[in-house]
PDB file of C-alpha atoms in Angstrom:
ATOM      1  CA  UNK X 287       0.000   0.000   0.000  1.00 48.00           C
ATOM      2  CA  UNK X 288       1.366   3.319  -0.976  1.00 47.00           C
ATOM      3  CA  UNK X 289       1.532   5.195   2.413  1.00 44.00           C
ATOM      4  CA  UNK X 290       2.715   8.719   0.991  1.00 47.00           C
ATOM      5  CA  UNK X 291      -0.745   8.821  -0.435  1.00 48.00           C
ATOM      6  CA  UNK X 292      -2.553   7.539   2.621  1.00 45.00           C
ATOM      7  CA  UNK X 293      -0.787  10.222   5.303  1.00 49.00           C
ATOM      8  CA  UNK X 294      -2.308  13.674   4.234  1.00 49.00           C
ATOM      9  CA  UNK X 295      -5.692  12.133   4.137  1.00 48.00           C
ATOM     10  CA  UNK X 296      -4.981  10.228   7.440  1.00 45.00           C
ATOM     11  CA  UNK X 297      -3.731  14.279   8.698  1.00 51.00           C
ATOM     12  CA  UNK X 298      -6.615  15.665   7.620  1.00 46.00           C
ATOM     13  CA  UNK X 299      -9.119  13.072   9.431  1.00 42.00           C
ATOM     14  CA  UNK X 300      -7.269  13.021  12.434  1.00 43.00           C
ATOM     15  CA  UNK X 301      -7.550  17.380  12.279  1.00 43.00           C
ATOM     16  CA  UNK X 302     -11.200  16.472  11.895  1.00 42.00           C
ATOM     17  CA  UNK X 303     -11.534  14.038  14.293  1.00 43.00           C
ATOM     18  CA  UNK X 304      -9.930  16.730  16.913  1.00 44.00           C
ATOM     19  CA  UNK X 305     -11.921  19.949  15.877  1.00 42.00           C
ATOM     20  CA  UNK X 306     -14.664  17.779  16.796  1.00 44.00           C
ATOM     21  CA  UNK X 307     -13.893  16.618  20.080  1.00 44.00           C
ATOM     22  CA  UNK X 308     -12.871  20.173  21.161  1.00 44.00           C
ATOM     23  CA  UNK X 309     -15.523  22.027  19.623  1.00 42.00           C
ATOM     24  CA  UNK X 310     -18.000  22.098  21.811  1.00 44.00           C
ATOM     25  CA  UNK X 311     -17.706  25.391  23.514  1.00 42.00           C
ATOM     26  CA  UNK X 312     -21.000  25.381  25.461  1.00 43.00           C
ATOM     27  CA  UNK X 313     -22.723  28.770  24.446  1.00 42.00           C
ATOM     28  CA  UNK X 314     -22.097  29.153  20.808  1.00 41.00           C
ATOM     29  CA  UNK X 315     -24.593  28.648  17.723  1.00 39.00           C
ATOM     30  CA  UNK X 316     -25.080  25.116  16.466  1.00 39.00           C
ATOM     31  CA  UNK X 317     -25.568  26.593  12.993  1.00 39.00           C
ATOM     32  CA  UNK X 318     -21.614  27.265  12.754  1.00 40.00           C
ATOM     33  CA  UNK X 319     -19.552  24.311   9.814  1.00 40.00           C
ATOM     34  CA  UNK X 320     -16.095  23.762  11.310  1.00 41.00           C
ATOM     35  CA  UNK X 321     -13.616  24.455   8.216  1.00 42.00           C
ATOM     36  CA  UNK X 322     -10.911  21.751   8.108  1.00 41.00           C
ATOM     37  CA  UNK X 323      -7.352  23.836   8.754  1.00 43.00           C
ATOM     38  CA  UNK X 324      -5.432  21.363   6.801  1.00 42.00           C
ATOM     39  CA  UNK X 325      -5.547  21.404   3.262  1.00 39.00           C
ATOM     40  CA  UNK X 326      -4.058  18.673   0.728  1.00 37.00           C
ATOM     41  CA  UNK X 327      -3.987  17.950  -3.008  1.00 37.00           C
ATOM     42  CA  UNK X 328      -4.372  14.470  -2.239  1.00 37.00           C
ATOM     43  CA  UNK X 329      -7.093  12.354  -3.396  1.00 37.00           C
ATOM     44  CA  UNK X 330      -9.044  10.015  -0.915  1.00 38.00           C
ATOM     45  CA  UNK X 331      -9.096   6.531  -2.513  1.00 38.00           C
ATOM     46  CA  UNK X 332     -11.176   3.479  -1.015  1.00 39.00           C
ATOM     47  CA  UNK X 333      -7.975   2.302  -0.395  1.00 40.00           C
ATOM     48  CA  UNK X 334      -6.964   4.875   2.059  1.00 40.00           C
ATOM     49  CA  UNK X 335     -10.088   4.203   3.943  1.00 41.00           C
ATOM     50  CA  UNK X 336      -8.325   1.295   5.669  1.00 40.00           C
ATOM     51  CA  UNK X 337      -5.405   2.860   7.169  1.00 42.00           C
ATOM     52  CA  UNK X 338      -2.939   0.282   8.228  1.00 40.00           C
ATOM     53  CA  UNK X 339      -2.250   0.572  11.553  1.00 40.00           C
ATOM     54  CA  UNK X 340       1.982   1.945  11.100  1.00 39.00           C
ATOM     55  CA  UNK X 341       0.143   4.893   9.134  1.00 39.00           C
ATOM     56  CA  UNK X 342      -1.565   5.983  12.230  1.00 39.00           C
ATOM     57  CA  UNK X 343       0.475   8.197  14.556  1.00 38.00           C
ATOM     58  CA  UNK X 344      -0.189   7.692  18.367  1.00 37.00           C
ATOM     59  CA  UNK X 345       1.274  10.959  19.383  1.00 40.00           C
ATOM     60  CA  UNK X 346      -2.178  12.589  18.150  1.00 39.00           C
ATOM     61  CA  UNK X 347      -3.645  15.234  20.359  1.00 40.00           C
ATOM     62  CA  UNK X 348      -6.101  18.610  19.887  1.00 42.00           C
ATOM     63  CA  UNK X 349      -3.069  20.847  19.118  1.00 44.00           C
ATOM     64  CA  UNK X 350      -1.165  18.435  17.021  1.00 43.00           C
ATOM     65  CA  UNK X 351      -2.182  19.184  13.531  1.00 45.00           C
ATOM     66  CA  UNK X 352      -0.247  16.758  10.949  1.00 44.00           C
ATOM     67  CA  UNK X 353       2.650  14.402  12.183  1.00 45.00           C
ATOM     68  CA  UNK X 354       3.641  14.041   8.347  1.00 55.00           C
ATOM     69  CA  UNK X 355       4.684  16.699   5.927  1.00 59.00           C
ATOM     70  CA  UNK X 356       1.865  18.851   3.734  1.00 59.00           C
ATOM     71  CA  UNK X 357       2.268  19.770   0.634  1.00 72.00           C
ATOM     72  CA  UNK X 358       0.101  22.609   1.035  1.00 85.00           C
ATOM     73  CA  UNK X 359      -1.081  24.029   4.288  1.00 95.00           C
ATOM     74  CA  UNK X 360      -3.969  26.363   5.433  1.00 98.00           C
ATOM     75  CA  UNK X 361      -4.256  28.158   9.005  1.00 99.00           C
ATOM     76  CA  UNK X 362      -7.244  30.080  10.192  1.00 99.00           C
ATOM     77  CA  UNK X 363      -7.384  32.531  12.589  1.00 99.00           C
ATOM     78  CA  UNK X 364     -10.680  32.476  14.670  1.00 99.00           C
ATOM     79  CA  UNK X 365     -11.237  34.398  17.971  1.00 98.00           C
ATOM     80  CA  UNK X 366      -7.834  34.841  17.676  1.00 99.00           C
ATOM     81  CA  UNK X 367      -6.105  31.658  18.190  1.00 99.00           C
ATOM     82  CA  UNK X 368      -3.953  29.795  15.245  1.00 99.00           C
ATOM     83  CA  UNK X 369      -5.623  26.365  14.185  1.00 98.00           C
ATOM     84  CA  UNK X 370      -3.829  24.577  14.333  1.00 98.00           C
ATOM     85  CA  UNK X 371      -1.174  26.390  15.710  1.00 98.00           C
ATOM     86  CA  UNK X 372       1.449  23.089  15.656  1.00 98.00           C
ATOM     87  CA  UNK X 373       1.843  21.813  11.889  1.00 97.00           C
ATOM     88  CA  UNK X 374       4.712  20.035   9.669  1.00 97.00           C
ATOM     89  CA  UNK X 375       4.812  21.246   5.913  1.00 96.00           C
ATOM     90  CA  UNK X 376       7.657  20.548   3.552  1.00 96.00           C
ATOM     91  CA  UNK X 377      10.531  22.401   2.214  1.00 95.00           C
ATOM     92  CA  UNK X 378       9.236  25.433  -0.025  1.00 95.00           C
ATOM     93  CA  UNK X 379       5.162  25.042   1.103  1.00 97.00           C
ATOM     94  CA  UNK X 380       2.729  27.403   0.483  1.00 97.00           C
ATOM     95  CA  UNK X 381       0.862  28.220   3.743  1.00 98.00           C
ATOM     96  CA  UNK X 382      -2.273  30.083   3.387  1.00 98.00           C
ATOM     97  CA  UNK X 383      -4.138  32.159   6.240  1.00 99.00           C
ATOM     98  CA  UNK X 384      -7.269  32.578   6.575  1.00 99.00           C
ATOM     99  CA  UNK X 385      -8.277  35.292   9.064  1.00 99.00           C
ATOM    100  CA  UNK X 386     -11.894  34.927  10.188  1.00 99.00           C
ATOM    101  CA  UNK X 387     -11.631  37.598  12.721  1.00 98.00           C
ATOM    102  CA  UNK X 388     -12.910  40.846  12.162  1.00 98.00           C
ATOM    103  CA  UNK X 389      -9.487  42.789  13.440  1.00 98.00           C
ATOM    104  CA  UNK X 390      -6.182  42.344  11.437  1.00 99.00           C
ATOM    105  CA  UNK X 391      -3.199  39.811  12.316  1.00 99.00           C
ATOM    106  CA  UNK X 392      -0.011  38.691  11.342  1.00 99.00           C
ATOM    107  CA  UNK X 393       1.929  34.640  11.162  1.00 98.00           C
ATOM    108  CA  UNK X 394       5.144  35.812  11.728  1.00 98.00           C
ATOM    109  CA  UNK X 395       8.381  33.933  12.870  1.00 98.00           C
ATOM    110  CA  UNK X 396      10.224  34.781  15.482  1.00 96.00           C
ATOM    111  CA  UNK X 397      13.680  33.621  15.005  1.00 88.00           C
ATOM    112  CA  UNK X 398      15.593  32.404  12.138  1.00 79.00           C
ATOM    113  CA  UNK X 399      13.390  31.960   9.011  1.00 72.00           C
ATOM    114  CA  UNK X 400      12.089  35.129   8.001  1.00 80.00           C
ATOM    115  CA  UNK X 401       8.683  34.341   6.722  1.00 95.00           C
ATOM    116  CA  UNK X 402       5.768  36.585   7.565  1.00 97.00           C
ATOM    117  CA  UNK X 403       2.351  36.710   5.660  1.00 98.00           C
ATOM    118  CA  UNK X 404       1.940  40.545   6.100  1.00 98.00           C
ATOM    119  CA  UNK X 405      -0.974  41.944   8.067  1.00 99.00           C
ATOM    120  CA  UNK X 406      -4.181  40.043   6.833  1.00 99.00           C
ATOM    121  CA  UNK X 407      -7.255  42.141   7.022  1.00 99.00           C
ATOM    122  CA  UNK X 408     -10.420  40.908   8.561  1.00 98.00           C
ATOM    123  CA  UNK X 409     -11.930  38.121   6.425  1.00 98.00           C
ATOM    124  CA  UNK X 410      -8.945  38.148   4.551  1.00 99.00           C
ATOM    125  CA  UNK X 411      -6.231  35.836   3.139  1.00 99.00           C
ATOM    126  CA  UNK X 412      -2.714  35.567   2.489  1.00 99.00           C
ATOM    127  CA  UNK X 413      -0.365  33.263   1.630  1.00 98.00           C
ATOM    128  CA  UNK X 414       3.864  32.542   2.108  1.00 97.00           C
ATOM    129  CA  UNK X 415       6.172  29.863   1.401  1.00 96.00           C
ATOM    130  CA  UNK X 416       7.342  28.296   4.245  1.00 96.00           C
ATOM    131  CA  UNK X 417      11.502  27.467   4.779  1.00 96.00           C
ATOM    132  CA  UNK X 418      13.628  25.501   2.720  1.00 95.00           C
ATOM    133  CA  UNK X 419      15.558  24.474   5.537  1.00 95.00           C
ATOM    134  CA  UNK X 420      14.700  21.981   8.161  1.00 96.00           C
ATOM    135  CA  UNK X 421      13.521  22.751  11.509  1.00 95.00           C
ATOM    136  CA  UNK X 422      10.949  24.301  13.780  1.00 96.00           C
ATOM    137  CA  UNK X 423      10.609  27.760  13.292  1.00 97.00           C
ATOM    138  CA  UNK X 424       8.297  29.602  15.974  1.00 98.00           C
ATOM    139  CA  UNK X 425       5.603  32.005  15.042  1.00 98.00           C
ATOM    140  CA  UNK X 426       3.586  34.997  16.244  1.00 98.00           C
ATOM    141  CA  UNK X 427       0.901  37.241  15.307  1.00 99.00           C
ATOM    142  CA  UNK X 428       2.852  40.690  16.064  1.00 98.00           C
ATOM    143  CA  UNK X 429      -0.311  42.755  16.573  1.00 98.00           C
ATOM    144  CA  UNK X 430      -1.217  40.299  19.348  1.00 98.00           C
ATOM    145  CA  UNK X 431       2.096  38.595  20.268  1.00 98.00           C
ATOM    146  CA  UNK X 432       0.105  36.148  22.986  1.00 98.00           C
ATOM    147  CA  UNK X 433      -0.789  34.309  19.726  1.00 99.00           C
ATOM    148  CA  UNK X 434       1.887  32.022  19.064  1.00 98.00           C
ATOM    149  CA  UNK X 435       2.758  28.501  17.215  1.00 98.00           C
ATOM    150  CA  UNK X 436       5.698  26.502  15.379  1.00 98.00           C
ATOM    151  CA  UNK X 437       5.683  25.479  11.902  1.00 97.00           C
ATOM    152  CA  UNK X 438       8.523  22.651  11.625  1.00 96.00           C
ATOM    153  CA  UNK X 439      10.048  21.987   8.434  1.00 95.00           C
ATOM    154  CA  UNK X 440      10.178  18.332   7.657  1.00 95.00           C
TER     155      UNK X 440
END
């Protein structure tokens, strides 16, 4: 079974599978459609419906977005909090953010890395490449530096 094909779909369920879980927030409108924050090019096969079980990571939690690289990437910022505000793309990846506030924010890295997507407007998107070079490079919003995350470079 061809595994490269079977991770970003396994990423995106298991994104899915956590945005439900913490979702329910107690006093907010049922009418709301979670939008998934990880995006791949990928096609779902019926094949990749049966994940075998050494596709499956087991360090999965809420905040861990995708254990394997992404091609592509998307991050939304909503009541202003990064989700997912962990995630693995490869070398070169675009990374596009959706703000779904109504104020203006940044994705900005902190260290080493240099990307930034530029102050995003409310309801706005932008999108950057992420690094070439491996690692975990630490990010900010730098209108509201309390929001923070890592993109790692795999």
């Amino acid at each position: 079974m061809n595994t490269s094909r079977l991770r970003p779909a396994l990423g995106l369920l298991l994104l899915l599978a956590a945005t439900a879980c913490s979702s329910g927030s107690g006093g907010g409108s049922a009418s709301s459609t979670p939008t998934p924050a990880v995006s791949s090019s990928a096609a779902v096969s019926p094949s990749a419906a049966s994940p075998s079980p050494s596709a499956v990571s087991s360090s999965a939690s809420p905040s861990a977005a995708v254990s394997s690289p992404a091609a592509a990437v998307q991050v939304t910022i909503k009541e202003f909090t990064f989700g997912p505000d962990k995630f693995t793309v490869s070398p070169g990846a675009k990374v596009t953010v959706v703000n779904e506030d109504s104020t203006a924010h940044t994705l900005t890295a902190t260290g080493k890395g240099g990307f930034d997507s530029g102050t995003i407007g409310g309801g706005k998107t932008a999108t950057f490449t992420a690094p070439t070079a491996p690692g975990s490079y630490p990010f900010i919003c730098s209108l509201h530096q309390f929001m923070k995350g890592t993109l790692t470079v795999a």
